[in-house]
């Protein structure tokens, strides 16, 4: 629920109510409600509790502090007219399962466009691979959802839950470790409020001074590329196919979107140099469509329209430390990936699910939520998945962004090998579907 003033003490304070912070608050609430429900139904009678420090899971207090005023869910219902220009995200099949376990997928499913096939190719060269959902016994390889729609669903859960306090617009301006966790200053309406937390979950996207204050460093590699993002309209229907195409300027992704009226829509993620992106951002629509058509080809017929354009500089950024006593990093502040393989939010959602279940188990054990023992359990669950996903995305980005002869050959044989060798194809598909995690 929205609050006007925060309490003095919380068990968990989430800094940032973006896609990751909000997902985490909802996932933790869901895990704790499940645990409380089990207790009530007598699966774990009171006399079996380990010691009296143990809290009732339903009493664990959660505060989400978000700097930007989130429009109230009553202002933007999911029946709101979708926009041609809405930005979107490719969720893997694994992420749809995580959202289902959180009780959110039902609300998103109807507006999500299923990805039934992924078509990977190298522009102007032989070597392609195709993944089809029927080969993997899933309903779809993934789904493309409007970011706004996901935001509406997450906000409505936070607003309707009496045990999540949502304080926004407000921002954390100072943070200090203490013996019991962290002390924070929250600013809102030019007032500063002091609060304490056993655990701070930092999901601020990594662009705030908090990391600096805590001396948390990032390992950064600039790809020297920009992503131009826009929705595009084609003559032909996309038939629920996602295209990953590798061009001389870098990878280009075209993701299927739900049809709007009679318009065949797709989401474009186009990797360009800084100079090209600056030029293309201001280019006349017709000229830009020609350039894009030349890069993408005619698979979906003539390109008809390009919507509002957004541009993002691309880099790989990985936090050197994700844990400290009373602190854990989630989402972009923990790892920011190149968007072309569509793995950033998907990895963050797997982290979210693992952290929420670890904390719920810690509550059941009467453990301190901010203790390194508890936080290490979380990172042990996710370490391999994080390394693998970061490496997968980085390798694809580098391999498919170079015009060196060796990389072109590696691409050609890589794509042919993926297509011909079932075990490699299976591994590639599992990573794309978010199912290749910690085994
Ligand atoms: C072009 C592009 C396309 C992408 N496509 C995909 C895709 O298809 N699939 C996929 O899985 N991933 C994709 N990603 C990655 C995905 O968008 C990110 O993983 C995700 O947005 C990270 O969310 P976040 O909540 O960590 O950070 P953010 O979205 O940056 O949210 C951080 C929040 O914290 C708040 N905040 C900041 N500082 C403070 C403070 N001091 N106090 C309070 N609040 C604060 C901010 O207001 C903000 O709301 C894409 C990324 C890009 C750039």
mmCIF file of C-alpha atoms in Angstrom, residues 131-422:
data_model
loop_
_atom_site.group_PDB
_atom_site.id
_atom_site.type_symbol
_atom_site.label_atom_id
_atom_site.label_comp_id
_atom_site.label_asym_id
_atom_site.label_seq_id
_atom_site.Cartn_x
_atom_site.Cartn_y
_atom_site.Cartn_z
ATOM 1 C CA UNK A 131 14.462 -22.969 -32.736
ATOM 2 C CA UNK A 132 10.835 -24.041 -32.613
ATOM 3 C CA UNK A 133 8.774 -24.300 -29.447
ATOM 4 C CA UNK A 134 7.331 -27.674 -30.436
ATOM 5 C CA UNK A 135 10.811 -29.228 -30.230
ATOM 6 C CA UNK A 136 11.106 -28.323 -26.535
ATOM 7 C CA UNK A 137 7.718 -29.329 -25.099
ATOM 8 C CA UNK A 138 6.848 -25.796 -23.964
ATOM 9 C CA UNK A 139 3.879 -23.559 -24.810
ATOM 10 C CA UNK A 140 6.247 -20.945 -26.278
ATOM 11 C CA UNK A 141 9.995 -20.234 -26.269
ATOM 12 C CA UNK A 142 9.180 -16.937 -24.579
ATOM 13 C CA UNK A 143 6.820 -13.958 -24.671
ATOM 14 C CA UNK A 144 7.113 -10.280 -25.539
ATOM 15 C CA UNK A 145 5.333 -8.025 -23.028
ATOM 16 C CA UNK A 146 4.772 -4.282 -22.942
ATOM 17 C CA UNK A 147 6.927 -2.837 -20.141
ATOM 18 C CA UNK A 148 4.000 -0.628 -19.187
ATOM 19 C CA UNK A 149 1.708 -3.634 -18.781
ATOM 20 C CA UNK A 150 4.235 -5.376 -16.527
ATOM 21 C CA UNK A 151 4.567 -2.160 -14.510
ATOM 22 C CA UNK A 152 0.790 -1.897 -14.061
ATOM 23 C CA UNK A 153 0.573 -5.474 -12.758
ATOM 24 C CA UNK A 154 3.538 -5.101 -10.363
ATOM 25 C CA UNK A 155 2.311 -1.738 -9.052
ATOM 26 C CA UNK A 156 -1.182 -3.039 -8.457
ATOM 27 C CA UNK A 157 0.205 -5.901 -6.323
ATOM 28 C CA UNK A 158 2.366 -3.499 -4.302
ATOM 29 C CA UNK A 159 -0.535 -1.108 -3.842
ATOM 30 C CA UNK A 160 -3.044 -3.734 -2.816
ATOM 31 C CA UNK A 161 -0.751 -5.558 -0.375
ATOM 32 C CA UNK A 162 -1.132 -4.209 3.155
ATOM 33 C CA UNK A 163 2.265 -5.659 4.013
ATOM 34 C CA UNK A 164 4.288 -3.901 1.324
ATOM 35 C CA UNK A 165 4.828 -0.222 2.099
ATOM 36 C CA UNK A 166 5.344 1.741 -1.132
ATOM 37 C CA UNK A 167 6.898 5.157 -0.566
ATOM 38 C CA UNK A 168 7.131 7.256 -3.750
ATOM 39 C CA UNK A 169 8.232 9.644 -5.043
ATOM 40 C CA UNK A 170 11.022 9.347 -2.510
ATOM 41 C CA UNK A 171 14.686 8.566 -2.776
ATOM 42 C CA UNK A 172 17.392 7.167 -0.584
ATOM 43 C CA UNK A 173 20.082 9.791 -0.193
ATOM 44 C CA UNK A 174 22.330 8.213 2.444
ATOM 45 C CA UNK A 175 23.100 4.742 3.668
ATOM 46 C CA UNK A 176 25.296 3.570 6.544
ATOM 47 C CA UNK A 177 26.077 0.053 7.759
ATOM 48 C CA UNK A 178 25.255 -0.694 11.430
ATOM 49 C CA UNK A 179 25.604 -3.763 13.644
ATOM 50 C CA UNK A 180 21.951 -4.636 12.972
ATOM 51 C CA UNK A 181 21.839 -3.934 9.222
ATOM 52 C CA UNK A 182 21.682 -0.530 7.542
ATOM 53 C CA UNK A 183 20.560 2.977 8.469
ATOM 54 C CA UNK A 184 19.107 5.018 5.621
ATOM 55 C CA UNK A 185 17.904 8.533 4.949
ATOM 56 C CA UNK A 186 14.834 8.750 2.703
ATOM 57 C CA UNK A 187 14.016 12.109 1.138
ATOM 58 C CA UNK A 188 10.529 13.045 0.109
ATOM 59 C CA UNK A 189 8.952 16.483 -0.313
ATOM 60 C CA UNK A 190 12.208 18.076 0.915
ATOM 61 C CA UNK A 191 11.982 16.156 4.192
ATOM 62 C CA UNK A 192 14.525 13.567 5.305
ATOM 63 C CA UNK A 193 13.340 10.475 7.214
ATOM 64 C CA UNK A 194 15.705 8.155 9.117
ATOM 65 C CA UNK A 195 14.920 4.465 8.847
ATOM 66 C CA UNK A 196 16.665 1.207 9.752
ATOM 67 C CA UNK A 197 16.576 -2.086 7.932
ATOM 68 C CA UNK A 198 17.892 -5.579 8.666
ATOM 69 C CA UNK A 199 18.419 -5.959 4.914
ATOM 70 C CA UNK A 200 18.634 -3.434 2.083
ATOM 71 C CA UNK A 201 17.971 -4.768 -1.400
ATOM 72 C CA UNK A 202 19.613 -2.327 -3.789
ATOM 73 C CA UNK A 203 17.709 -2.348 -7.090
ATOM 74 C CA UNK A 204 18.345 1.243 -8.118
ATOM 75 C CA UNK A 205 19.581 0.481 -11.629
ATOM 76 C CA UNK A 206 23.122 1.470 -10.681
ATOM 77 C CA UNK A 207 22.934 5.136 -11.554
ATOM 78 C CA UNK A 208 22.573 6.517 -8.013
ATOM 79 C CA UNK A 209 25.244 7.744 -5.627
ATOM 80 C CA UNK A 210 24.545 4.854 -3.233
ATOM 81 C CA UNK A 211 27.168 2.542 -4.750
ATOM 82 C CA UNK A 212 29.677 5.379 -4.549
ATOM 83 C CA UNK A 213 28.836 6.036 -0.889
ATOM 84 C CA UNK A 214 29.366 2.378 -0.073
ATOM 85 C CA UNK A 215 32.494 2.084 -2.231
ATOM 86 C CA UNK A 216 30.841 -0.583 -4.410
ATOM 87 C CA UNK A 217 32.683 -0.849 -7.708
ATOM 88 C CA UNK A 218 31.631 -2.143 -11.098
ATOM 89 C CA UNK A 219 33.689 -4.002 -13.675
ATOM 90 C CA UNK A 220 32.703 -2.157 -16.865
ATOM 91 C CA UNK A 221 33.388 -2.977 -20.513
ATOM 92 C CA UNK A 222 32.076 -0.495 -23.013
ATOM 93 C CA UNK A 223 30.801 -2.196 -26.190
ATOM 94 C CA UNK A 224 31.146 1.122 -28.022
ATOM 95 C CA UNK A 225 27.725 0.451 -29.465
ATOM 96 C CA UNK A 226 24.307 2.021 -29.044
ATOM 97 C CA UNK A 227 20.926 0.309 -29.203
ATOM 98 C CA UNK A 228 18.242 2.053 -31.220
ATOM 99 C CA UNK A 229 14.862 0.886 -29.935
ATOM 100 C CA UNK A 230 11.544 1.402 -31.669
ATOM 101 C CA UNK A 231 8.409 -0.423 -32.656
ATOM 102 C CA UNK A 232 8.098 -1.129 -36.358
ATOM 103 C CA UNK A 233 5.190 -1.997 -38.633
ATOM 104 C CA UNK A 234 5.517 -4.614 -41.422
ATOM 105 C CA UNK A 235 3.336 -5.573 -44.364
ATOM 106 C CA UNK A 236 3.303 -9.286 -43.455
ATOM 107 C CA UNK A 237 2.367 -10.930 -40.157
ATOM 108 C CA UNK A 238 5.335 -12.096 -38.050
ATOM 109 C CA UNK A 239 3.788 -15.508 -37.294
ATOM 110 C CA UNK A 240 5.199 -15.267 -33.745
ATOM 111 C CA UNK A 241 8.790 -15.505 -34.985
ATOM 112 C CA UNK A 242 11.617 -13.608 -33.261
ATOM 113 C CA UNK A 243 14.492 -12.733 -35.575
ATOM 114 C CA UNK A 244 18.084 -12.341 -34.403
ATOM 115 C CA UNK A 245 20.104 -11.099 -37.341
ATOM 116 C CA UNK A 246 23.778 -10.314 -37.343
ATOM 117 C CA UNK A 247 24.848 -7.419 -39.498
ATOM 118 C CA UNK A 248 28.089 -5.570 -40.116
ATOM 119 C CA UNK A 249 27.152 -2.942 -37.504
ATOM 120 C CA UNK A 250 26.263 -5.513 -34.844
ATOM 121 C CA UNK A 251 23.293 -7.667 -33.870
ATOM 122 C CA UNK A 252 19.733 -6.672 -34.745
ATOM 123 C CA UNK A 253 16.661 -8.212 -33.093
ATOM 124 C CA UNK A 254 13.063 -8.031 -34.300
ATOM 125 C CA UNK A 255 10.613 -9.368 -31.721
ATOM 126 C CA UNK A 256 6.954 -10.154 -32.393
ATOM 127 C CA UNK A 257 4.333 -7.937 -30.752
ATOM 128 C CA UNK A 258 0.586 -8.357 -30.493
ATOM 129 C CA UNK A 259 -1.209 -6.920 -33.484
ATOM 130 C CA UNK A 260 -2.618 -3.464 -32.875
ATOM 131 C CA UNK A 261 -5.806 -2.937 -34.874
ATOM 132 C CA UNK A 262 -4.717 -4.258 -38.254
ATOM 133 C CA UNK A 263 -1.093 -3.256 -37.812
ATOM 134 C CA UNK A 264 1.567 -6.004 -37.814
ATOM 135 C CA UNK A 265 3.902 -4.810 -35.073
ATOM 136 C CA UNK A 266 7.369 -5.869 -33.985
ATOM 137 C CA UNK A 267 9.909 -4.476 -31.526
ATOM 138 C CA UNK A 268 13.294 -3.507 -32.927
ATOM 139 C CA UNK A 269 16.609 -3.593 -31.043
ATOM 140 C CA UNK A 270 19.194 -2.316 -33.524
ATOM 141 C CA UNK A 271 22.854 -2.200 -32.538
ATOM 142 C CA UNK A 272 24.745 0.680 -34.115
ATOM 143 C CA UNK A 273 27.857 2.765 -33.648
ATOM 144 C CA UNK A 274 27.454 5.979 -31.643
ATOM 145 C CA UNK A 275 27.729 8.048 -34.853
ATOM 146 C CA UNK A 276 25.146 5.969 -36.712
ATOM 147 C CA UNK A 277 22.662 6.040 -33.857
ATOM 148 C CA UNK A 278 22.995 9.841 -33.581
ATOM 149 C CA UNK A 279 22.382 10.102 -37.335
ATOM 150 C CA UNK A 280 19.472 7.621 -37.385
ATOM 151 C CA UNK A 281 17.719 9.203 -34.405
ATOM 152 C CA UNK A 282 17.078 12.340 -36.470
ATOM 153 C CA UNK A 283 16.769 10.779 -39.922
ATOM 154 C CA UNK A 284 13.534 11.130 -41.917
ATOM 155 C CA UNK A 285 11.292 8.075 -41.483
ATOM 156 C CA UNK A 286 11.371 6.982 -45.123
ATOM 157 C CA UNK A 287 15.158 7.063 -45.341
ATOM 158 C CA UNK A 288 15.536 5.181 -42.057
ATOM 159 C CA UNK A 289 13.046 2.522 -43.135
ATOM 160 C CA UNK A 290 15.094 1.990 -46.295
ATOM 161 C CA UNK A 291 18.285 1.505 -44.283
ATOM 162 C CA UNK A 292 16.577 -0.905 -41.926
ATOM 163 C CA UNK A 293 14.957 -2.851 -44.742
ATOM 164 C CA UNK A 294 18.347 -3.278 -46.338
ATOM 165 C CA UNK A 295 19.778 -4.642 -43.050
ATOM 166 C CA UNK A 296 16.833 -6.855 -42.126
ATOM 167 C CA UNK A 297 15.745 -8.100 -45.545
ATOM 168 C CA UNK A 298 12.263 -8.895 -46.799
ATOM 169 C CA UNK A 299 11.159 -11.719 -44.527
ATOM 170 C CA UNK A 300 8.219 -9.716 -43.246
ATOM 171 C CA UNK A 301 7.574 -7.788 -46.437
ATOM 172 C CA UNK A 302 7.881 -4.049 -46.761
ATOM 173 C CA UNK A 303 8.560 -2.062 -43.612
ATOM 174 C CA UNK A 304 5.760 0.454 -43.245
ATOM 175 C CA UNK A 305 6.269 2.463 -40.123
ATOM 176 C CA UNK A 306 8.753 3.170 -37.344
ATOM 177 C CA UNK A 307 7.460 4.565 -34.058
ATOM 178 C CA UNK A 308 9.087 6.693 -31.374
ATOM 179 C CA UNK A 309 12.809 5.970 -31.166
ATOM 180 C CA UNK A 310 14.937 5.545 -28.027
ATOM 181 C CA UNK A 311 18.691 5.192 -27.841
ATOM 182 C CA UNK A 312 20.835 3.500 -25.162
ATOM 183 C CA UNK A 313 24.641 3.288 -24.910
ATOM 184 C CA UNK A 314 25.615 -0.350 -24.375
ATOM 185 C CA UNK A 315 28.037 -1.786 -21.897
ATOM 186 C CA UNK A 316 28.604 -4.816 -19.782
ATOM 187 C CA UNK A 317 28.722 -3.820 -16.149
ATOM 188 C CA UNK A 318 29.092 -6.330 -13.336
ATOM 189 C CA UNK A 319 29.322 -5.432 -9.636
ATOM 190 C CA UNK A 320 32.572 -6.562 -8.049
ATOM 191 C CA UNK A 321 30.634 -7.338 -4.830
ATOM 192 C CA UNK A 322 26.956 -8.234 -4.735
ATOM 193 C CA UNK A 323 26.752 -8.800 -0.985
ATOM 194 C CA UNK A 324 27.727 -7.058 2.198
ATOM 195 C CA UNK A 325 26.276 -7.623 5.666
ATOM 196 C CA UNK A 326 22.760 -6.159 5.461
ATOM 197 C CA UNK A 327 22.990 -5.486 1.701
ATOM 198 C CA UNK A 328 22.339 -7.323 -1.551
ATOM 199 C CA UNK A 329 22.381 -5.996 -5.135
ATOM 200 C CA UNK A 330 19.723 -6.984 -7.686
ATOM 201 C CA UNK A 331 18.999 -6.151 -11.328
ATOM 202 C CA UNK A 332 21.043 -3.710 -13.395
ATOM 203 C CA UNK A 333 23.135 -2.579 -10.437
ATOM 204 C CA UNK A 334 24.339 -6.188 -10.045
ATOM 205 C CA UNK A 335 24.727 -6.893 -13.785
ATOM 206 C CA UNK A 336 23.833 -4.829 -16.849
ATOM 207 C CA UNK A 337 23.966 -6.864 -20.056
ATOM 208 C CA UNK A 338 23.802 -6.118 -23.784
ATOM 209 C CA UNK A 339 20.085 -6.224 -24.676
ATOM 210 C CA UNK A 340 20.292 -8.132 -27.941
ATOM 211 C CA UNK A 341 20.044 -11.611 -26.449
ATOM 212 C CA UNK A 342 17.179 -10.421 -24.199
ATOM 213 C CA UNK A 343 18.718 -11.850 -21.017
ATOM 214 C CA UNK A 344 18.993 -8.914 -18.564
ATOM 215 C CA UNK A 345 15.572 -8.916 -16.941
ATOM 216 C CA UNK A 346 15.264 -12.674 -17.334
ATOM 217 C CA UNK A 347 18.432 -13.251 -15.306
ATOM 218 C CA UNK A 348 17.303 -10.660 -12.754
ATOM 219 C CA UNK A 349 13.965 -12.470 -12.337
ATOM 220 C CA UNK A 350 15.771 -15.743 -11.600
ATOM 221 C CA UNK A 351 17.874 -13.864 -9.014
ATOM 222 C CA UNK A 352 14.656 -12.375 -7.589
ATOM 223 C CA UNK A 353 13.031 -15.813 -7.198
ATOM 224 C CA UNK A 354 16.170 -17.315 -5.604
ATOM 225 C CA UNK A 355 16.599 -14.431 -3.143
ATOM 226 C CA UNK A 356 12.927 -14.441 -2.153
ATOM 227 C CA UNK A 357 12.945 -18.185 -1.424
ATOM 228 C CA UNK A 358 16.264 -17.960 0.479
ATOM 229 C CA UNK A 359 14.903 -15.159 2.683
ATOM 230 C CA UNK A 360 11.664 -17.010 3.321
ATOM 231 C CA UNK A 361 13.659 -20.073 4.448
ATOM 232 C CA UNK A 362 15.781 -17.793 6.662
ATOM 233 C CA UNK A 363 12.619 -16.449 8.325
ATOM 234 C CA UNK A 364 11.520 -20.025 8.998
ATOM 235 C CA UNK A 365 14.929 -20.713 10.584
ATOM 236 C CA UNK A 366 14.797 -17.568 12.707
ATOM 237 C CA UNK A 367 17.967 -16.302 10.986
ATOM 238 C CA UNK A 368 18.920 -12.657 10.596
ATOM 239 C CA UNK A 369 17.913 -11.688 7.052
ATOM 240 C CA UNK A 370 20.958 -9.485 6.565
ATOM 241 C CA UNK A 371 23.519 -12.007 7.791
ATOM 242 C CA UNK A 372 26.239 -13.048 5.366
ATOM 243 C CA UNK A 373 25.346 -16.708 6.002
ATOM 244 C CA UNK A 374 21.883 -16.123 4.575
ATOM 245 C CA UNK A 375 23.057 -13.922 1.706
ATOM 246 C CA UNK A 376 25.791 -16.398 0.753
ATOM 247 C CA UNK A 377 23.126 -19.096 0.399
ATOM 248 C CA UNK A 378 21.422 -16.898 -2.170
ATOM 249 C CA UNK A 379 24.573 -16.205 -4.172
ATOM 250 C CA UNK A 380 25.511 -19.906 -4.113
ATOM 251 C CA UNK A 381 22.180 -20.660 -5.814
ATOM 252 C CA UNK A 382 22.676 -18.010 -8.510
ATOM 253 C CA UNK A 383 26.412 -17.769 -9.077
ATOM 254 C CA UNK A 384 26.619 -20.286 -11.911
ATOM 255 C CA UNK A 385 23.503 -18.963 -13.651
ATOM 256 C CA UNK A 386 24.854 -15.404 -13.502
ATOM 257 C CA UNK A 387 28.279 -16.390 -14.871
ATOM 258 C CA UNK A 388 26.775 -18.498 -17.641
ATOM 259 C CA UNK A 389 24.243 -15.862 -18.722
ATOM 260 C CA UNK A 390 26.788 -13.030 -18.676
ATOM 261 C CA UNK A 391 29.205 -15.144 -20.728
ATOM 262 C CA UNK A 392 26.480 -16.255 -23.190
ATOM 263 C CA UNK A 393 25.389 -12.655 -23.840
ATOM 264 C CA UNK A 394 28.914 -11.259 -24.027
ATOM 265 C CA UNK A 395 30.124 -14.012 -26.379
ATOM 266 C CA UNK A 396 27.170 -13.592 -28.729
ATOM 267 C CA UNK A 397 27.586 -9.814 -28.726
ATOM 268 C CA UNK A 398 31.306 -9.909 -29.491
ATOM 269 C CA UNK A 399 31.149 -12.747 -31.984
ATOM 270 C CA UNK A 400 28.343 -11.153 -33.932
ATOM 271 C CA UNK A 401 29.672 -7.590 -33.803
ATOM 272 C CA UNK A 402 32.925 -8.192 -35.606
ATOM 273 C CA UNK A 403 33.749 -8.308 -39.282
ATOM 274 C CA UNK A 404 37.092 -9.990 -38.771
ATOM 275 C CA UNK A 405 37.534 -13.037 -41.003
ATOM 276 C CA UNK A 406 37.977 -15.391 -38.051
ATOM 277 C CA UNK A 407 34.784 -14.187 -36.351
ATOM 278 C CA UNK A 408 32.818 -14.431 -39.627
ATOM 279 C CA UNK A 409 33.994 -18.023 -40.000
ATOM 280 C CA UNK A 410 33.244 -18.779 -36.343
ATOM 281 C CA UNK A 411 29.717 -17.404 -36.868
ATOM 282 C CA UNK A 412 29.155 -19.386 -40.008
ATOM 283 C CA UNK A 413 30.288 -22.654 -38.467
ATOM 284 C CA UNK A 414 28.723 -21.781 -35.108
ATOM 285 C CA UNK A 415 25.284 -21.346 -36.637
ATOM 286 C CA UNK A 416 25.644 -24.451 -38.794
ATOM 287 C CA UNK A 417 26.857 -26.430 -35.762
ATOM 288 C CA UNK A 418 23.964 -25.217 -33.617
ATOM 289 C CA UNK A 419 21.553 -26.264 -36.323
ATOM 290 C CA UNK A 420 23.110 -29.665 -36.934
ATOM 291 C CA UNK A 421 24.161 -30.810 -33.492
ATOM 292 C CA UNK A 422 21.229 -31.545 -31.220
#
